[in-house]
Every structure is written in C-alpha cells, then in structure tokens.
Amino acid sequence: MIGRLNHVAIAVRDITAASELYRNTLGAEVSAPEPLEEHGVTVVFITLPNTKIELLEPLGAESPIARFLEKNPDGGMHHICYEVDDINAARDQLVNSGARVLGTGEPKTGAHGKPVLFLHPKDFNGTLIELEQA
Ligand code: CO
C-alpha cells in the first residue's frame, strides 16, 4: 500500500535558526517559511535528492506542535509521510485492520496541496504517520 517516503517532519522552536542550520551547516536547499493557518504551523521545506525534510514551527495558540515541543524542548522528529496512490482506499483498508485515523477521518489538504491523513502513533510503533496521496 505505502509507496515512496515523501518527507520526514521535524518540530523546531525557531524555524529561522533551524533553516540556517540546514542551509549553512548541512549545505541543503531550504525554502522560505510558509505559514499554514489551517494546520497551526509554519513550514519550511528542505529538498534532498531522494526525499524532503519539513521543519515545523508552532503557529498560533492552538498549534498541534506546541505540546510536542513542551515534551521535547530541543525539538525532534514529529512524523514521517508515506505516499499512497488512493488515500480513501488506503484509509478504508487501514480502518478495517483496526488502525485509528486522527481527526474526522476525512483527508485534509496538506502542505503540498494534496490530500493527507494522520494515523495514530500508538498503532504504529510510537511514530505519527502521515499518508499523502501521490
Ligand atoms: Co507532513
């Protein structure tokens, strides 16, 4: 069912400092920060030859990243995103296998303008998984 690794997301306190670290110290190609109000994050994309890294900084009081950073004050890996061909078919198959989809269960538009869903980390080895329609 799952295909390519689309991205790994890292939660950070200071997206400007984290961008500079990736650009200057690690020598990566780093985008400008983009606020995504609907998701409560500001995001930066780092393009690697085989995948992407997303840096996430909390945006607004309700940000889902804020609590993660309370528990992980230095920042940390927040989720990984796999591509699927058909997100609704993937969701139905996963729900039938007993996996829990976060939120309403309906796909939302993600950072790349494509439908995404999140799967409960307790069902997947303690890792928050995002599925994105390829
Ligand atoms: Co993501």
PDB file of C-alpha atoms and ligand atoms in Angstrom:
ATOM      1  CA  MET A   1       0.000   0.000   0.000  1.00  0.00           C
ATOM      2  CA  ILE A   2       2.589   2.610   1.006  1.00  0.00           C
ATOM      3  CA  GLY A   3       4.942   3.919  -1.634  1.00  0.00           C
ATOM      4  CA  ARG A   4       7.732   6.462  -1.534  1.00  0.00           C
ATOM      5  CA  LEU A   5       8.866   8.288   1.594  1.00  0.00           C
ATOM      6  CA  ASN A   6       7.540  11.771   0.887  1.00  0.00           C
ATOM      7  CA  HIS A   7       9.099  13.567   3.861  1.00  0.00           C
ATOM      8  CA  VAL A   8      10.280  13.440   7.449  1.00  0.00           C
ATOM      9  CA  ALA A   9       8.973  16.300   9.620  1.00  0.00           C
ATOM     10  CA  ILE A  10      10.972  17.831  12.465  1.00  0.00           C
ATOM     11  CA  ALA A  11       9.381  20.140  15.046  1.00  0.00           C
ATOM     12  CA  VAL A  12      11.521  23.161  15.932  1.00  0.00           C
ATOM     13  CA  ARG A  13      11.227  26.155  18.251  1.00  0.00           C
ATOM     14  CA  ASP A  14      12.923  28.625  15.925  1.00  0.00           C
ATOM     15  CA  ILE A  15      12.408  27.956  12.245  1.00  0.00           C
ATOM     16  CA  THR A  16      14.818  30.708  11.189  1.00  0.00           C
ATOM     17  CA  ALA A  17      17.662  29.218  13.219  1.00  0.00           C
ATOM     18  CA  ALA A  18      16.786  25.691  12.067  1.00  0.00           C
ATOM     19  CA  SER A  19      16.687  26.839   8.418  1.00  0.00           C
ATOM     20  CA  GLU A  20      20.121  28.403   8.770  1.00  0.00           C
ATOM     21  CA  LEU A  21      21.456  25.194  10.309  1.00  0.00           C
ATOM     22  CA  TYR A  22      20.249  23.139   7.349  1.00  0.00           C
ATOM     23  CA  ARG A  23      21.306  25.755   4.773  1.00  0.00           C
ATOM     24  CA  ASN A  24      24.698  26.735   6.180  1.00  0.00           C
ATOM     25  CA  THR A  25      25.925  23.838   8.320  1.00  0.00           C
ATOM     26  CA  LEU A  26      24.391  20.933   6.373  1.00  0.00           C
ATOM     27  CA  GLY A  27      24.501  22.632   2.966  1.00  0.00           C
ATOM     28  CA  ALA A  28      20.919  21.838   1.961  1.00  0.00           C
ATOM     29  CA  GLU A  29      18.432  23.601  -0.306  1.00  0.00           C
ATOM     30  CA  VAL A  30      15.943  25.305   2.047  1.00  0.00           C
ATOM     31  CA  SER A  31      12.681  27.080   1.086  1.00  0.00           C
ATOM     32  CA  ALA A  32      11.254  30.279   2.553  1.00  0.00           C
ATOM     33  CA  PRO A  33       8.953  29.788   5.588  1.00  0.00           C
ATOM     34  CA  GLU A  34       5.255  29.349   4.750  1.00  0.00           C
ATOM     35  CA  PRO A  35       2.504  29.883   7.354  1.00  0.00           C
ATOM     36  CA  LEU A  36      -0.270  27.248   7.192  1.00  0.00           C
ATOM     37  CA  GLU A  37      -3.007  28.659   9.413  1.00  0.00           C
ATOM     38  CA  GLU A  38      -5.311  25.655   8.978  1.00  0.00           C
ATOM     39  CA  HIS A  39      -2.631  23.313  10.357  1.00  0.00           C
ATOM     40  CA  GLY A  40      -1.299  25.671  13.052  1.00  0.00           C
ATOM     41  CA  VAL A  41       2.271  25.531  11.770  1.00  0.00           C
ATOM     42  CA  THR A  42       4.820  27.484   9.813  1.00  0.00           C
ATOM     43  CA  VAL A  43       6.640  25.131   7.488  1.00  0.00           C
ATOM     44  CA  VAL A  44       9.973  25.119   5.637  1.00  0.00           C
ATOM     45  CA  PHE A  45      10.805  22.510   3.004  1.00  0.00           C
ATOM     46  CA  ILE A  46      14.280  21.102   2.605  1.00  0.00           C
ATOM     47  CA  THR A  47      14.823  19.323  -0.685  1.00  0.00           C
ATOM     48  CA  LEU A  48      17.171  16.348  -0.655  1.00  0.00           C
ATOM     49  CA  PRO A  49      17.989  14.200  -3.684  1.00  0.00           C
ATOM     50  CA  ASN A  50      15.736  11.333  -2.540  1.00  0.00           C
ATOM     51  CA  THR A  51      13.158  12.938  -0.229  1.00  0.00           C
ATOM     52  CA  LYS A  52      12.210  16.089   1.668  1.00  0.00           C
ATOM     53  CA  ILE A  53      12.547  17.282   5.241  1.00  0.00           C
ATOM     54  CA  GLU A  54       9.891  19.575   6.679  1.00  0.00           C
ATOM     55  CA  LEU A  55      10.676  21.891   9.563  1.00  0.00           C
ATOM     56  CA  LEU A  56       7.574  22.762  11.608  1.00  0.00           C
ATOM     57  CA  GLU A  57       7.308  25.709  13.988  1.00  0.00           C
ATOM     58  CA  PRO A  58       4.136  26.306  16.051  1.00  0.00           C
ATOM     59  CA  LEU A  59       1.755  28.949  14.665  1.00  0.00           C
ATOM     60  CA  GLY A  60      -0.957  30.280  16.986  1.00  0.00           C
ATOM     61  CA  ALA A  61      -2.104  29.186  20.441  1.00  0.00           C
ATOM     62  CA  GLU A  62      -3.834  26.007  19.218  1.00  0.00           C
ATOM     63  CA  SER A  63      -0.847  24.619  17.350  1.00  0.00           C
ATOM     64  CA  PRO A  64      -0.604  20.809  17.491  1.00  0.00           C
ATOM     65  CA  ILE A  65       3.192  21.216  17.581  1.00  0.00           C
ATOM     66  CA  ALA A  66       3.207  23.294  20.784  1.00  0.00           C
ATOM     67  CA  ARG A  67       2.582  20.360  23.129  1.00  0.00           C
ATOM     68  CA  PHE A  68       5.141  18.212  21.331  1.00  0.00           C
ATOM     69  CA  LEU A  69       7.746  20.934  21.967  1.00  0.00           C
ATOM     70  CA  GLU A  70       6.786  21.115  25.644  1.00  0.00           C
ATOM     71  CA  LYS A  71       7.737  17.434  25.894  1.00  0.00           C
ATOM     72  CA  ASN A  72      10.705  17.772  23.537  1.00  0.00           C
ATOM     73  CA  PRO A  73      12.201  21.184  24.277  1.00  0.00           C
ATOM     74  CA  ASP A  74      15.103  20.723  21.845  1.00  0.00           C
ATOM     75  CA  GLY A  75      12.714  19.833  19.026  1.00  0.00           C
ATOM     76  CA  GLY A  76      12.566  16.391  17.465  1.00  0.00           C
ATOM     77  CA  MET A  77      11.215  14.115  14.795  1.00  0.00           C
ATOM     78  CA  HIS A  78       7.466  14.682  14.641  1.00  0.00           C
ATOM     79  CA  HIS A  79       6.161  12.452  11.825  1.00  0.00           C
ATOM     80  CA  ILE A  80       7.036  10.630   8.648  1.00  0.00           C
ATOM     81  CA  CYS A  81       4.983  10.810   5.474  1.00  0.00           C
ATOM     82  CA  TYR A  82       4.455   7.951   3.048  1.00  0.00           C
ATOM     83  CA  GLU A  83       2.795   8.283  -0.335  1.00  0.00           C
ATOM     84  CA  VAL A  84      -0.251   6.224  -1.291  1.00  0.00           C
ATOM     85  CA  ASP A  85      -1.976   6.007  -4.669  1.00  0.00           C
ATOM     86  CA  ASP A  86      -5.536   6.315  -3.337  1.00  0.00           C
ATOM     87  CA  ILE A  87      -5.901   7.875   0.099  1.00  0.00           C
ATOM     88  CA  ASN A  88      -9.535   6.885   0.649  1.00  0.00           C
ATOM     89  CA  ALA A  89      -8.878   3.264  -0.309  1.00  0.00           C
ATOM     90  CA  ALA A  90      -5.811   3.243   1.985  1.00  0.00           C
ATOM     91  CA  ARG A  91      -7.856   4.699   4.852  1.00  0.00           C
ATOM     92  CA  ASP A  92     -10.642   2.143   4.445  1.00  0.00           C
ATOM     93  CA  GLN A  93      -8.154  -0.724   4.376  1.00  0.00           C
ATOM     94  CA  LEU A  94      -6.351   0.599   7.480  1.00  0.00           C
ATOM     95  CA  VAL A  95      -9.545   1.208   9.443  1.00  0.00           C
ATOM     96  CA  ASN A  96     -10.678  -2.333   8.582  1.00  0.00           C
ATOM     97  CA  SER A  97      -7.355  -3.588  10.020  1.00  0.00           C
ATOM     98  CA  GLY A  98      -8.058  -1.743  13.283  1.00  0.00           C
ATOM     99  CA  ALA A  99      -5.792   1.292  12.789  1.00  0.00           C
ATOM    100  CA  ARG A 100      -7.018   4.658  14.028  1.00  0.00           C
ATOM    101  CA  VAL A 101      -7.118   7.730  11.797  1.00  0.00           C
ATOM    102  CA  LEU A 102      -6.768  11.061  13.632  1.00  0.00           C
ATOM    103  CA  GLY A 103      -9.416  13.786  13.430  1.00  0.00           C
ATOM    104  CA  THR A 104     -12.600  13.272  11.437  1.00  0.00           C
ATOM    105  CA  GLY A 105     -11.106  10.510   9.296  1.00  0.00           C
ATOM    106  CA  GLU A 106     -11.601  12.630   6.189  1.00  0.00           C
ATOM    107  CA  PRO A 107      -8.473  13.714   4.280  1.00  0.00           C
ATOM    108  CA  LYS A 108      -7.379  17.354   4.668  1.00  0.00           C
ATOM    109  CA  THR A 109      -5.308  19.374   2.236  1.00  0.00           C
ATOM    110  CA  GLY A 110      -1.678  19.094   3.335  1.00  0.00           C
ATOM    111  CA  ALA A 111       1.368  21.304   2.916  1.00  0.00           C
ATOM    112  CA  HIS A 112       1.861  20.234  -0.703  1.00  0.00           C
ATOM    113  CA  GLY A 113      -1.750  20.889  -1.717  1.00  0.00           C
ATOM    114  CA  LYS A 114      -2.595  17.165  -1.745  1.00  0.00           C
ATOM    115  CA  PRO A 115      -4.981  15.160   0.473  1.00  0.00           C
ATOM    116  CA  VAL A 116      -3.386  13.876   3.694  1.00  0.00           C
ATOM    117  CA  LEU A 117      -4.380  11.809   6.740  1.00  0.00           C
ATOM    118  CA  PHE A 118      -2.622  11.076  10.020  1.00  0.00           C
ATOM    119  CA  LEU A 119      -2.547   7.662  11.723  1.00  0.00           C
ATOM    120  CA  HIS A 120      -2.420   7.203  15.478  1.00  0.00           C
ATOM    121  CA  PRO A 121       1.191   6.773  16.692  1.00  0.00           C
ATOM    122  CA  LYS A 122       0.151   4.119  19.239  1.00  0.00           C
ATOM    123  CA  ASP A 123      -0.897   1.873  16.335  1.00  0.00           C
ATOM    124  CA  PHE A 124       2.442   2.318  14.507  1.00  0.00           C
ATOM    125  CA  ASN A 125       5.350   1.749  16.893  1.00  0.00           C
ATOM    126  CA  GLY A 126       5.122   5.154  18.503  1.00  0.00           C
ATOM    127  CA  THR A 127       5.515   7.019  15.210  1.00  0.00           C
ATOM    128  CA  LEU A 128       2.992   9.509  13.888  1.00  0.00           C
ATOM    129  CA  ILE A 129       2.412   8.570  10.241  1.00  0.00           C
ATOM    130  CA  GLU A 130       1.085  10.917   7.593  1.00  0.00           C
ATOM    131  CA  LEU A 131      -0.287   9.483   4.360  1.00  0.00           C
ATOM    132  CA  GLU A 132      -0.264  11.718   1.309  1.00  0.00           C
ATOM    133  CA  GLN A 133      -1.946  10.959  -1.968  1.00  0.00           C
ATOM    134  CA  ALA A 134       0.807  10.704  -4.583  1.00  0.00           C
TER     135      ALA A 134
HETATM  136 CO    CO B   1       3.995  16.272   6.949  1.00  0.00          CO
END
